[in-house]
Amino acid sequence: MPDSTGTKPSVLFVCVHNAGRSQMAAAWLTHLAGDRVEVRSAGSDPGKQVNPAAVAAMAEAGIDISAEVPKILTVEAVKESDVCITMGCGDTCPVFPGKRYLDWTLDDPAGQGVEAVRPIRDQIKTLVENLIAEIAPTTPKATT
């Protein structure tokens, strides 16, 4: 699923505060897919900082998201993305033709300790791995 320039797919992760689930998903996708996918994350009501428990849980996996900052969801971010994924938080994206919209049902890490965030982190990793296999496999799919 190439982006509008025909090069690489782009993914937007959306959660209300852009402080936990969407930040972890964006970090996993960047970490696992490298430069094969363009990655964005945003929220309709961004928090002041990324959830410290999410930062700690991702650090345990060797991924540093401590410098990330919650960002506001914009129409432009949706327009520029091939796949828009909401994180089970009741948020919605503006709908444009030709975009793929998914909703991943995930527990909310807000107010939770790192022990509660670890399983959410691991669930997100699995979902991201499946997404990569579909939109940016390391070997192109054979055509028949």
mmCIF file of N, CA and C in Angstrom:
data_model
loop_
_atom_site.group_PDB
_atom_site.id
_atom_site.type_symbol
_atom_site.label_atom_id
_atom_site.label_comp_id
_atom_site.label_asym_id
_atom_site.label_seq_id
_atom_site.Cartn_x
_atom_site.Cartn_y
_atom_site.Cartn_z
ATOM 1 N N MET A 1 0.851 -1.181 0.000
ATOM 2 C CA MET A 1 0.000 0.000 0.000
ATOM 3 C C MET A 1 0.888 1.233 0.000
ATOM 4 N N PRO A 2 1.349 1.687 -1.131
ATOM 5 C CA PRO A 2 2.217 2.854 -1.193
ATOM 6 C C PRO A 2 1.465 4.136 -0.885
ATOM 7 N N ASP A 3 2.226 5.147 -0.484
ATOM 8 C CA ASP A 3 1.597 6.438 -0.228
ATOM 9 C C ASP A 3 1.288 7.134 -1.555
ATOM 10 N N SER A 4 0.856 8.367 -1.475
ATOM 11 C CA SER A 4 0.410 9.074 -2.676
ATOM 12 C C SER A 4 1.534 9.285 -3.683
ATOM 13 N N THR A 5 2.789 9.199 -3.262
ATOM 14 C CA THR A 5 3.895 9.351 -4.196
ATOM 15 C C THR A 5 4.347 8.005 -4.750
ATOM 16 N N GLY A 6 3.715 6.913 -4.284
ATOM 17 C CA GLY A 6 4.047 5.599 -4.784
ATOM 18 C C GLY A 6 5.264 4.986 -4.121
ATOM 19 N N THR A 7 5.740 5.565 -3.034
ATOM 20 C CA THR A 7 6.946 5.050 -2.409
ATOM 21 C C THR A 7 6.663 4.168 -1.211
ATOM 22 N N LYS A 8 6.313 4.742 -0.101
ATOM 23 C CA LYS A 8 6.094 3.922 1.084
ATOM 24 C C LYS A 8 4.770 4.286 1.739
ATOM 25 N N PRO A 9 4.175 3.315 2.450
ATOM 26 C CA PRO A 9 2.900 3.592 3.110
ATOM 27 C C PRO A 9 3.100 4.519 4.312
ATOM 28 N N SER A 10 2.039 5.224 4.654
ATOM 29 C CA SER A 10 2.086 6.103 5.827
ATOM 30 C C SER A 10 0.940 5.740 6.762
ATOM 31 N N VAL A 11 1.241 5.779 8.060
ATOM 32 C CA VAL A 11 0.288 5.369 9.090
ATOM 33 C C VAL A 11 0.166 6.479 10.119
ATOM 34 N N LEU A 12 -1.072 6.740 10.524
ATOM 35 C CA LEU A 12 -1.375 7.708 11.579
ATOM 36 C C LEU A 12 -2.049 6.966 12.718
ATOM 37 N N PHE A 13 -1.471 7.055 13.920
ATOM 38 C CA PHE A 13 -2.079 6.481 15.121
ATOM 39 C C PHE A 13 -2.749 7.612 15.889
ATOM 40 N N VAL A 14 -4.019 7.396 16.273
ATOM 41 C CA VAL A 14 -4.793 8.438 16.947
ATOM 42 C C VAL A 14 -5.350 7.917 18.265
ATOM 43 N N CYS A 15 -5.133 8.693 19.313
ATOM 44 C CA CYS A 15 -5.765 8.457 20.608
ATOM 45 C C CYS A 15 -6.038 9.828 21.216
ATOM 46 N N VAL A 16 -7.015 9.932 22.066
ATOM 47 C CA VAL A 16 -7.459 11.235 22.571
ATOM 48 C C VAL A 16 -6.292 12.099 23.038
ATOM 49 N N HIS A 17 -5.466 11.578 23.945
ATOM 50 C CA HIS A 17 -4.412 12.399 24.543
ATOM 51 C C HIS A 17 -3.057 12.265 23.849
ATOM 52 N N ASN A 18 -2.905 11.304 22.930
ATOM 53 C CA ASN A 18 -1.638 11.072 22.239
ATOM 54 C C ASN A 18 -0.496 10.993 23.252
ATOM 55 N N ALA A 19 -0.767 10.285 24.355
ATOM 56 C CA ALA A 19 0.218 10.231 25.437
ATOM 57 C C ALA A 19 0.590 8.806 25.837
ATOM 58 N N GLY A 20 -0.106 7.810 25.301
ATOM 59 C CA GLY A 20 0.167 6.433 25.698
ATOM 60 C C GLY A 20 0.135 5.480 24.529
ATOM 61 N N ARG A 21 -1.062 4.964 24.236
ATOM 62 C CA ARG A 21 -1.212 3.939 23.194
ATOM 63 C C ARG A 21 -0.685 4.376 21.834
ATOM 64 N N SER A 22 -1.081 5.556 21.378
ATOM 65 C CA SER A 22 -0.663 6.001 20.052
ATOM 66 C C SER A 22 0.847 6.272 19.999
ATOM 67 N N GLN A 23 1.407 6.749 21.091
ATOM 68 C CA GLN A 23 2.857 6.974 21.132
ATOM 69 C C GLN A 23 3.611 5.645 21.102
ATOM 70 N N MET A 24 3.111 4.653 21.858
ATOM 71 C CA MET A 24 3.763 3.339 21.846
ATOM 72 C C MET A 24 3.651 2.697 20.468
ATOM 73 N N ALA A 25 2.486 2.805 19.840
ATOM 74 C CA ALA A 25 2.294 2.220 18.510
ATOM 75 C C ALA A 25 3.219 2.872 17.488
ATOM 76 N N ALA A 26 3.310 4.190 17.523
ATOM 77 C CA ALA A 26 4.193 4.896 16.584
ATOM 78 C C ALA A 26 5.647 4.477 16.802
ATOM 79 N N ALA A 27 6.042 4.334 18.060
ATOM 80 C CA ALA A 27 7.418 3.938 18.364
ATOM 81 C C ALA A 27 7.697 2.515 17.892
ATOM 82 N N TRP A 28 6.745 1.603 18.128
ATOM 83 C CA TRP A 28 6.931 0.225 17.648
ATOM 84 C C TRP A 28 7.044 0.190 16.129
ATOM 85 N N LEU A 29 6.175 0.914 15.440
ATOM 86 C CA LEU A 29 6.199 0.888 13.982
ATOM 87 C C LEU A 29 7.515 1.460 13.458
ATOM 88 N N THR A 30 7.969 2.549 14.037
ATOM 89 C CA THR A 30 9.244 3.133 13.626
ATOM 90 C C THR A 30 10.388 2.159 13.910
ATOM 91 N N HIS A 31 10.369 1.548 15.071
ATOM 92 C CA HIS A 31 11.432 0.613 15.481
ATOM 93 C C HIS A 31 11.455 -0.631 14.595
ATOM 94 N N LEU A 32 10.296 -1.196 14.311
ATOM 95 C CA LEU A 32 10.225 -2.471 13.600
ATOM 96 C C LEU A 32 10.276 -2.332 12.075
ATOM 97 N N ALA A 33 9.738 -1.257 11.543
ATOM 98 C CA ALA A 33 9.690 -1.094 10.084
ATOM 99 C C ALA A 33 10.780 -0.172 9.551
ATOM 100 N N GLY A 34 11.396 0.580 10.437
ATOM 101 C CA GLY A 34 12.442 1.503 9.988
ATOM 102 C C GLY A 34 11.893 2.508 9.000
ATOM 103 N N ASP A 35 12.629 2.726 7.924
ATOM 104 C CA ASP A 35 12.219 3.738 6.953
ATOM 105 C C ASP A 35 11.276 3.196 5.874
ATOM 106 N N ARG A 36 10.752 1.971 6.075
ATOM 107 C CA ARG A 36 9.805 1.417 5.094
ATOM 108 C C ARG A 36 8.414 2.016 5.242
ATOM 109 N N VAL A 37 8.138 2.672 6.375
ATOM 110 C CA VAL A 37 6.814 3.234 6.638
ATOM 111 C C VAL A 37 6.988 4.637 7.218
ATOM 112 N N GLU A 38 6.139 5.554 6.774
ATOM 113 C CA GLU A 38 6.091 6.886 7.374
ATOM 114 C C GLU A 38 5.113 6.822 8.541
ATOM 115 N N VAL A 39 5.524 7.334 9.705
ATOM 116 C CA VAL A 39 4.748 7.167 10.932
ATOM 117 C C VAL A 39 4.372 8.517 11.523
ATOM 118 N N ARG A 40 3.097 8.627 11.925
ATOM 119 C CA ARG A 40 2.598 9.815 12.619
ATOM 120 C C ARG A 40 1.740 9.366 13.801
ATOM 121 N N SER A 41 1.623 10.241 14.795
ATOM 122 C CA SER A 41 0.655 10.011 15.867
ATOM 123 C C SER A 41 0.104 11.360 16.297
ATOM 124 N N ALA A 42 -1.131 11.337 16.798
ATOM 125 C CA ALA A 42 -1.781 12.583 17.198
ATOM 126 C C ALA A 42 -2.978 12.268 18.087
ATOM 127 N N GLY A 43 -3.526 13.324 18.685
ATOM 128 C CA GLY A 43 -4.707 13.169 19.529
ATOM 129 C C GLY A 43 -5.636 14.354 19.384
ATOM 130 N N SER A 44 -6.917 14.119 19.653
ATOM 131 C CA SER A 44 -7.900 15.200 19.537
ATOM 132 C C SER A 44 -7.803 16.170 20.713
ATOM 133 N N ASP A 45 -7.278 15.703 21.853
ATOM 134 C CA ASP A 45 -7.112 16.530 23.044
ATOM 135 C C ASP A 45 -5.779 16.144 23.678
ATOM 136 N N PRO A 46 -4.651 16.551 23.050
ATOM 137 C CA PRO A 46 -3.341 16.085 23.488
ATOM 138 C C PRO A 46 -3.050 16.406 24.950
ATOM 139 N N GLY A 47 -2.399 15.451 25.602
ATOM 140 C CA GLY A 47 -1.967 15.661 26.979
ATOM 141 C C GLY A 47 -0.765 16.591 27.026
ATOM 142 N N LYS A 48 -0.302 16.854 28.245
ATOM 143 C CA LYS A 48 0.847 17.736 28.422
ATOM 144 C C LYS A 48 2.165 17.000 28.192
ATOM 145 N N GLN A 49 2.163 15.682 28.431
ATOM 146 C CA GLN A 49 3.383 14.892 28.256
ATOM 147 C C GLN A 49 3.000 13.442 27.991
ATOM 148 N N VAL A 50 3.963 12.684 27.497
ATOM 149 C CA VAL A 50 3.737 11.257 27.288
ATOM 150 C C VAL A 50 3.688 10.582 28.654
ATOM 151 N N ASN A 51 2.778 9.637 28.798
ATOM 152 C CA ASN A 51 2.578 8.900 30.044
ATOM 153 C C ASN A 51 3.909 8.295 30.513
ATOM 154 N N PRO A 52 4.368 8.637 31.739
ATOM 155 C CA PRO A 52 5.640 8.101 32.232
ATOM 156 C C PRO A 52 5.672 6.568 32.287
ATOM 157 N N ALA A 53 4.542 5.931 32.544
ATOM 158 C CA ALA A 53 4.510 4.463 32.565
ATOM 159 C C ALA A 53 4.707 3.903 31.157
ATOM 160 N N ALA A 54 4.187 4.585 30.134
ATOM 161 C CA ALA A 54 4.409 4.161 28.749
ATOM 162 C C ALA A 54 5.879 4.343 28.383
ATOM 163 N N VAL A 55 6.479 5.453 28.824
ATOM 164 C CA VAL A 55 7.902 5.690 28.574
ATOM 165 C C VAL A 55 8.726 4.573 29.209
ATOM 166 N N ALA A 56 8.407 4.224 30.462
ATOM 167 C CA ALA A 56 9.149 3.178 31.178
ATOM 168 C C ALA A 56 8.967 1.816 30.515
ATOM 169 N N ALA A 57 7.738 1.487 30.126
ATOM 170 C CA ALA A 57 7.471 0.186 29.497
ATOM 171 C C ALA A 57 8.206 0.063 28.170
ATOM 172 N N MET A 58 8.229 1.130 27.389
ATOM 173 C CA MET A 58 8.935 1.084 26.110
ATOM 174 C C MET A 58 10.452 1.036 26.323
ATOM 175 N N ALA A 59 10.947 1.720 27.353
ATOM 176 C CA ALA A 59 12.383 1.672 27.660
ATOM 177 C C ALA A 59 12.806 0.244 27.984
ATOM 178 N N GLU A 60 11.937 -0.507 28.666
ATOM 179 C CA GLU A 60 12.234 -1.915 28.958
ATOM 180 C C GLU A 60 12.408 -2.725 27.673
ATOM 181 N N ALA A 61 11.738 -2.293 26.616
ATOM 182 C CA ALA A 61 11.836 -2.974 25.317
ATOM 183 C C ALA A 61 12.959 -2.385 24.460
ATOM 184 N N GLY A 62 13.718 -1.444 25.034
ATOM 185 C CA GLY A 62 14.839 -0.852 24.316
ATOM 186 C C GLY A 62 14.468 0.292 23.392
ATOM 187 N N ILE A 63 13.287 0.887 23.601
ATOM 188 C CA ILE A 63 12.831 1.983 22.747
ATOM 189 C C ILE A 63 12.606 3.217 23.610
ATOM 190 N N ASP A 64 13.263 4.310 23.256
ATOM 191 C CA ASP A 64 13.189 5.543 24.033
ATOM 192 C C ASP A 64 12.147 6.488 23.422
ATOM 193 N N ILE A 65 11.057 6.712 24.159
ATOM 194 C CA ILE A 65 10.045 7.681 23.703
ATOM 195 C C ILE A 65 9.979 8.881 24.642
ATOM 196 N N SER A 66 11.000 9.041 25.479
ATOM 197 C CA SER A 66 10.983 10.105 26.489
ATOM 198 C C SER A 66 10.970 11.509 25.884
ATOM 199 N N ALA A 67 11.464 11.665 24.663
ATOM 200 C CA ALA A 67 11.500 12.989 24.043
ATOM 201 C C ALA A 67 10.248 13.290 23.222
ATOM 202 N N GLU A 68 9.339 12.324 23.101
ATOM 203 C CA GLU A 68 8.122 12.541 22.313
ATOM 204 C C GLU A 68 7.189 13.527 23.012
ATOM 205 N N VAL A 69 6.411 14.235 22.216
ATOM 206 C CA VAL A 69 5.478 15.229 22.732
ATOM 207 C C VAL A 69 4.115 14.975 22.102
ATOM 208 N N PRO A 70 3.037 14.955 22.918
ATOM 209 C CA PRO A 70 1.700 14.792 22.339
ATOM 210 C C PRO A 70 1.395 15.890 21.322
ATOM 211 N N LYS A 71 0.764 15.491 20.208
ATOM 212 C CA LYS A 71 0.462 16.409 19.111
ATOM 213 C C LYS A 71 -1.038 16.420 18.827
ATOM 214 N N ILE A 72 -1.521 17.535 18.321
ATOM 215 C CA ILE A 72 -2.939 17.686 17.984
ATOM 216 C C ILE A 72 -3.234 17.007 16.645
ATOM 217 N N LEU A 73 -4.361 16.356 16.579
ATOM 218 C CA LEU A 73 -4.824 15.730 15.344
ATOM 219 C C LEU A 73 -5.266 16.823 14.375
ATOM 220 N N THR A 74 -4.741 16.763 13.156
ATOM 221 C CA THR A 74 -5.110 17.735 12.134
ATOM 222 C C THR A 74 -5.691 17.012 10.919
ATOM 223 N N VAL A 75 -6.488 17.719 10.169
ATOM 224 C CA VAL A 75 -7.033 17.184 8.936
ATOM 225 C C VAL A 75 -5.893 16.830 7.986
ATOM 226 N N GLU A 76 -4.846 17.656 7.973
ATOM 227 C CA GLU A 76 -3.699 17.400 7.094
ATOM 228 C C GLU A 76 -3.038 16.060 7.413
ATOM 229 N N ALA A 77 -2.900 15.743 8.703
ATOM 230 C CA ALA A 77 -2.269 14.475 9.082
ATOM 231 C C ALA A 77 -3.067 13.294 8.551
ATOM 232 N N VAL A 78 -4.397 13.401 8.587
ATOM 233 C CA VAL A 78 -5.239 12.326 8.058
ATOM 234 C C VAL A 78 -5.099 12.261 6.543
ATOM 235 N N LYS A 79 -5.151 13.411 5.880
ATOM 236 C CA LYS A 79 -5.031 13.447 4.415
ATOM 237 C C LYS A 79 -3.716 12.839 3.947
ATOM 238 N N GLU A 80 -2.647 13.043 4.711
ATOM 239 C CA GLU A 80 -1.316 12.580 4.313
ATOM 240 C C GLU A 80 -1.057 11.120 4.672
ATOM 241 N N SER A 81 -2.007 10.456 5.313
ATOM 242 C CA SER A 81 -1.803 9.077 5.765
ATOM 243 C C SER A 81 -2.632 8.100 4.945
ATOM 244 N N ASP A 82 -2.050 6.930 4.685
ATOM 245 C CA ASP A 82 -2.765 5.874 3.974
ATOM 246 C C ASP A 82 -3.648 5.074 4.919
ATOM 247 N N VAL A 83 -3.154 4.871 6.142
ATOM 248 C CA VAL A 83 -3.873 4.094 7.148
ATOM 249 C C VAL A 83 -4.007 4.954 8.401
ATOM 250 N N CYS A 84 -5.234 5.078 8.911
ATOM 251 C CA CYS A 84 -5.503 5.823 10.141
ATOM 252 C C CYS A 84 -6.025 4.828 11.181
ATOM 253 N N ILE A 85 -5.313 4.727 12.302
ATOM 254 C CA ILE A 85 -5.667 3.739 13.318
ATOM 255 C C ILE A 85 -6.010 4.451 14.614
ATOM 256 N N THR A 86 -7.265 4.288 15.040
ATOM 257 C CA THR A 86 -7.655 4.776 16.354
ATOM 258 C C THR A 86 -7.402 3.644 17.348
ATOM 259 N N MET A 87 -7.239 4.013 18.598
ATOM 260 C CA MET A 87 -6.738 3.066 19.579
ATOM 261 C C MET A 87 -7.797 2.655 20.616
ATOM 262 N N GLY A 88 -9.033 2.503 20.180
ATOM 263 C CA GLY A 88 -10.073 2.053 21.096
ATOM 264 C C GLY A 88 -10.433 3.087 22.136
ATOM 265 N N CYS A 89 -10.232 4.347 21.805
ATOM 266 C CA CYS A 89 -10.464 5.400 22.794
ATOM 267 C C CYS A 89 -11.610 6.328 22.399
ATOM 268 N N GLY A 90 -12.434 5.881 21.460
ATOM 269 C CA GLY A 90 -13.603 6.670 21.090
ATOM 270 C C GLY A 90 -13.299 7.848 20.186
ATOM 271 N N ASP A 91 -12.038 8.005 19.790
ATOM 272 C CA ASP A 91 -11.674 9.095 18.892
ATOM 273 C C ASP A 91 -12.046 8.721 17.462
ATOM 274 N N THR A 92 -12.302 9.703 16.668
ATOM 275 C CA THR A 92 -12.572 9.467 15.254
ATOM 276 C C THR A 92 -11.715 10.402 14.424
ATOM 277 N N CYS A 93 -11.415 9.962 13.221
ATOM 278 C CA CYS A 93 -10.640 10.773 12.279
ATOM 279 C C CYS A 93 -11.589 11.312 11.222
ATOM 280 N N PRO A 94 -11.258 12.468 10.661
ATOM 281 C CA PRO A 94 -12.020 12.893 9.496
ATOM 282 C C PRO A 94 -11.895 11.806 8.418
ATOM 283 N N VAL A 95 -12.971 11.571 7.695
ATOM 284 C CA VAL A 95 -12.976 10.487 6.709
ATOM 285 C C VAL A 95 -12.762 11.044 5.311
ATOM 286 N N PHE A 96 -11.785 10.465 4.619
ATOM 287 C CA PHE A 96 -11.487 10.836 3.241
ATOM 288 C C PHE A 96 -11.488 9.582 2.395
ATOM 289 N N PRO A 97 -11.957 9.656 1.166
ATOM 290 C CA PRO A 97 -11.942 8.489 0.275
ATOM 291 C C PRO A 97 -10.516 7.985 0.068
ATOM 292 N N GLY A 98 -10.402 6.687 -0.066
ATOM 293 C CA GLY A 98 -9.105 6.085 -0.363
ATOM 294 C C GLY A 98 -8.229 5.823 0.838
ATOM 295 N N LYS A 99 -8.688 6.191 2.028
ATOM 296 C CA LYS A 99 -7.932 5.934 3.250
ATOM 297 C C LYS A 99 -8.468 4.661 3.894
ATOM 298 N N ARG A 100 -7.624 3.989 4.615
ATOM 299 C CA ARG A 100 -8.039 2.806 5.362
ATOM 300 C C ARG A 100 -8.124 3.196 6.833
ATOM 301 N N TYR A 101 -9.240 2.834 7.468
ATOM 302 C CA TYR A 101 -9.458 3.177 8.867
ATOM 303 C C TYR A 101 -9.585 1.899 9.689
ATOM 304 N N LEU A 102 -8.823 1.822 10.777
ATOM 305 C CA LEU A 102 -8.870 0.682 11.682
ATOM 306 C C LEU A 102 -9.059 1.197 13.098
ATOM 307 N N ASP A 103 -9.658 0.364 13.949
ATOM 308 C CA ASP A 103 -9.737 0.687 15.369
ATOM 309 C C ASP A 103 -9.184 -0.501 16.140
ATOM 310 N N TRP A 104 -8.127 -0.256 16.903
ATOM 311 C CA TRP A 104 -7.544 -1.295 17.742
ATOM 312 C C TRP A 104 -8.076 -1.107 19.151
ATOM 313 N N THR A 105 -8.790 -2.098 19.668
ATOM 314 C CA THR A 105 -9.340 -2.033 21.011
ATOM 315 C C THR A 105 -8.247 -2.376 22.014
ATOM 316 N N LEU A 106 -7.825 -1.377 22.768
ATOM 317 C CA LEU A 106 -6.747 -1.522 23.734
ATOM 318 C C LEU A 106 -7.132 -0.868 25.051
ATOM 319 N N ASP A 107 -6.670 -1.445 26.149
ATOM 320 C CA ASP A 107 -6.893 -0.822 27.449
ATOM 321 C C ASP A 107 -6.171 0.515 27.505
ATOM 322 N N ASP A 108 -6.693 1.420 28.321
ATOM 323 C CA ASP A 108 -6.115 2.745 28.479
ATOM 324 C C ASP A 108 -5.021 2.701 29.540
ATOM 325 N N PRO A 109 -3.787 3.085 29.190
ATOM 326 C CA PRO A 109 -2.718 3.067 30.177
ATOM 327 C C PRO A 109 -2.719 4.276 31.121
ATOM 328 N N ALA A 110 -3.591 5.260 30.885
ATOM 329 C CA ALA A 110 -3.612 6.466 31.711
ATOM 330 C C ALA A 110 -3.825 6.109 33.179
ATOM 331 N N GLY A 111 -2.974 6.652 34.021
ATOM 332 C CA GLY A 111 -3.096 6.446 35.458
ATOM 333 C C GLY A 111 -2.642 5.077 35.935
ATOM 334 N N GLN A 112 -2.124 4.260 35.045
ATOM 335 C CA GLN A 112 -1.680 2.907 35.393
ATOM 336 C C GLN A 112 -0.168 2.909 35.632
ATOM 337 N N GLY A 113 0.269 1.935 36.408
ATOM 338 C CA GLY A 113 1.702 1.739 36.603
ATOM 339 C C GLY A 113 2.279 0.943 35.459
ATOM 340 N N VAL A 114 3.596 0.822 35.446
ATOM 341 C CA VAL A 114 4.276 0.130 34.354
ATOM 342 C C VAL A 114 3.845 -1.340 34.272
ATOM 343 N N GLU A 115 3.490 -1.946 35.408
ATOM 344 C CA GLU A 115 3.045 -3.348 35.390
ATOM 345 C C GLU A 115 1.790 -3.517 34.547
ATOM 346 N N ALA A 116 0.891 -2.559 34.617
ATOM 347 C CA ALA A 116 -0.351 -2.617 33.842
ATOM 348 C C ALA A 116 -0.130 -2.227 32.383
ATOM 349 N N VAL A 117 0.917 -1.454 32.119
ATOM 350 C CA VAL A 117 1.176 -0.977 30.767
ATOM 351 C C VAL A 117 1.913 -2.033 29.935
ATOM 352 N N ARG A 118 2.678 -2.887 30.570
ATOM 353 C CA ARG A 118 3.444 -3.904 29.821
ATOM 354 C C ARG A 118 2.570 -4.744 28.891
ATOM 355 N N PRO A 119 1.442 -5.308 29.374
ATOM 356 C CA PRO A 119 0.630 -6.104 28.446
ATOM 357 C C PRO A 119 0.044 -5.276 27.301
ATOM 358 N N ILE A 120 -0.256 -4.003 27.532
ATOM 359 C CA ILE A 120 -0.748 -3.124 26.469
ATOM 360 C C ILE A 120 0.373 -2.920 25.453
ATOM 361 N N ARG A 121 1.579 -2.651 25.943
ATOM 362 C CA ARG A 121 2.753 -2.497 25.071
ATOM 363 C C ARG A 121 2.932 -3.732 24.191
ATOM 364 N N ASP A 122 2.831 -4.910 24.804
ATOM 365 C CA ASP A 122 3.052 -6.153 24.062
ATOM 366 C C ASP A 122 1.943 -6.412 23.043
ATOM 367 N N GLN A 123 0.708 -6.069 23.412
ATOM 368 C CA GLN A 123 -0.417 -6.220 22.477
ATOM 369 C C GLN A 123 -0.230 -5.285 21.285
ATOM 370 N N ILE A 124 0.210 -4.064 21.546
ATOM 371 C CA ILE A 124 0.457 -3.106 20.467
ATOM 372 C C ILE A 124 1.556 -3.628 19.545
ATOM 373 N N LYS A 125 2.619 -4.201 20.122
ATOM 374 C CA LYS A 125 3.707 -4.735 19.293
ATOM 375 C C LYS A 125 3.172 -5.788 18.326
ATOM 376 N N THR A 126 2.332 -6.695 18.820
ATOM 377 C CA THR A 126 1.766 -7.739 17.960
ATOM 378 C C THR A 126 0.918 -7.136 16.845
ATOM 379 N N LEU A 127 0.082 -6.162 17.185
ATOM 380 C CA LEU A 127 -0.750 -5.506 16.171
ATOM 381 C C LEU A 127 0.115 -4.800 15.123
ATOM 382 N N VAL A 128 1.174 -4.149 15.569
ATOM 383 C CA VAL A 128 2.074 -3.449 14.647
ATOM 384 C C VAL A 128 2.799 -4.448 13.759
ATOM 385 N N GLU A 129 3.249 -5.559 14.317
ATOM 386 C CA GLU A 129 3.921 -6.580 13.503
ATOM 387 C C GLU A 129 2.990 -7.092 12.406
ATOM 388 N N ASN A 130 1.726 -7.325 12.746
ATOM 389 C CA ASN A 130 0.746 -7.767 11.747
ATOM 390 C C ASN A 130 0.514 -6.689 10.684
ATOM 391 N N LEU A 131 0.459 -5.439 11.106
ATOM 392 C CA LEU A 131 0.280 -4.329 10.165
ATOM 393 C C LEU A 131 1.463 -4.253 9.202
ATOM 394 N N ILE A 132 2.672 -4.370 9.721
ATOM 395 C CA ILE A 132 3.869 -4.317 8.870
ATOM 396 C C ILE A 132 3.838 -5.442 7.841
ATOM 397 N N ALA A 133 3.475 -6.642 8.281
ATOM 398 C CA ALA A 133 3.428 -7.789 7.360
ATOM 399 C C ALA A 133 2.468 -7.521 6.209
ATOM 400 N N GLU A 134 1.442 -6.735 6.486
ATOM 401 C CA GLU A 134 0.440 -6.443 5.471
ATOM 402 C C GLU A 134 0.828 -5.279 4.561
ATOM 403 N N ILE A 135 1.324 -4.186 5.139
ATOM 404 C CA ILE A 135 1.538 -2.975 4.334
ATOM 405 C C ILE A 135 2.977 -2.753 3.892
ATOM 406 N N ALA A 136 3.939 -3.380 4.575
ATOM 407 C CA ALA A 136 5.351 -3.150 4.236
ATOM 408 C C ALA A 136 6.186 -4.391 4.494
ATOM 409 N N PRO A 137 5.818 -5.510 3.857
ATOM 410 C CA PRO A 137 6.586 -6.739 4.083
ATOM 411 C C PRO A 137 8.024 -6.560 3.576
ATOM 412 N N THR A 138 8.938 -7.304 4.187
ATOM 413 C CA THR A 138 10.337 -7.181 3.767
ATOM 414 C C THR A 138 10.552 -7.768 2.385
ATOM 415 N N THR A 139 9.749 -8.768 2.039
ATOM 416 C CA THR A 139 9.796 -9.308 0.678
ATOM 417 C C THR A 139 8.468 -9.014 0.014
ATOM 418 N N PRO A 140 8.495 -8.451 -1.179
ATOM 419 C CA PRO A 140 7.229 -8.136 -1.849
ATOM 420 C C PRO A 140 6.389 -9.389 -2.064
ATOM 421 N N LYS A 141 5.084 -9.197 -1.964
ATOM 422 C CA LYS A 141 4.160 -10.304 -2.211
ATOM 423 C C LYS A 141 4.218 -10.702 -3.675
ATOM 424 N N ALA A 142 4.170 -11.998 -3.907
ATOM 425 C CA ALA A 142 4.173 -12.490 -5.296
ATOM 426 C C ALA A 142 2.835 -12.169 -5.944
ATOM 427 N N THR A 143 2.883 -11.829 -7.204
ATOM 428 C CA THR A 143 1.636 -11.579 -7.931
ATOM 429 C C THR A 143 1.340 -12.777 -8.816
ATOM 430 N N THR A 144 0.081 -13.060 -8.957
ATOM 431 C CA THR A 144 -0.309 -14.228 -9.767
ATOM 432 C C THR A 144 -0.883 -13.797 -11.077
#
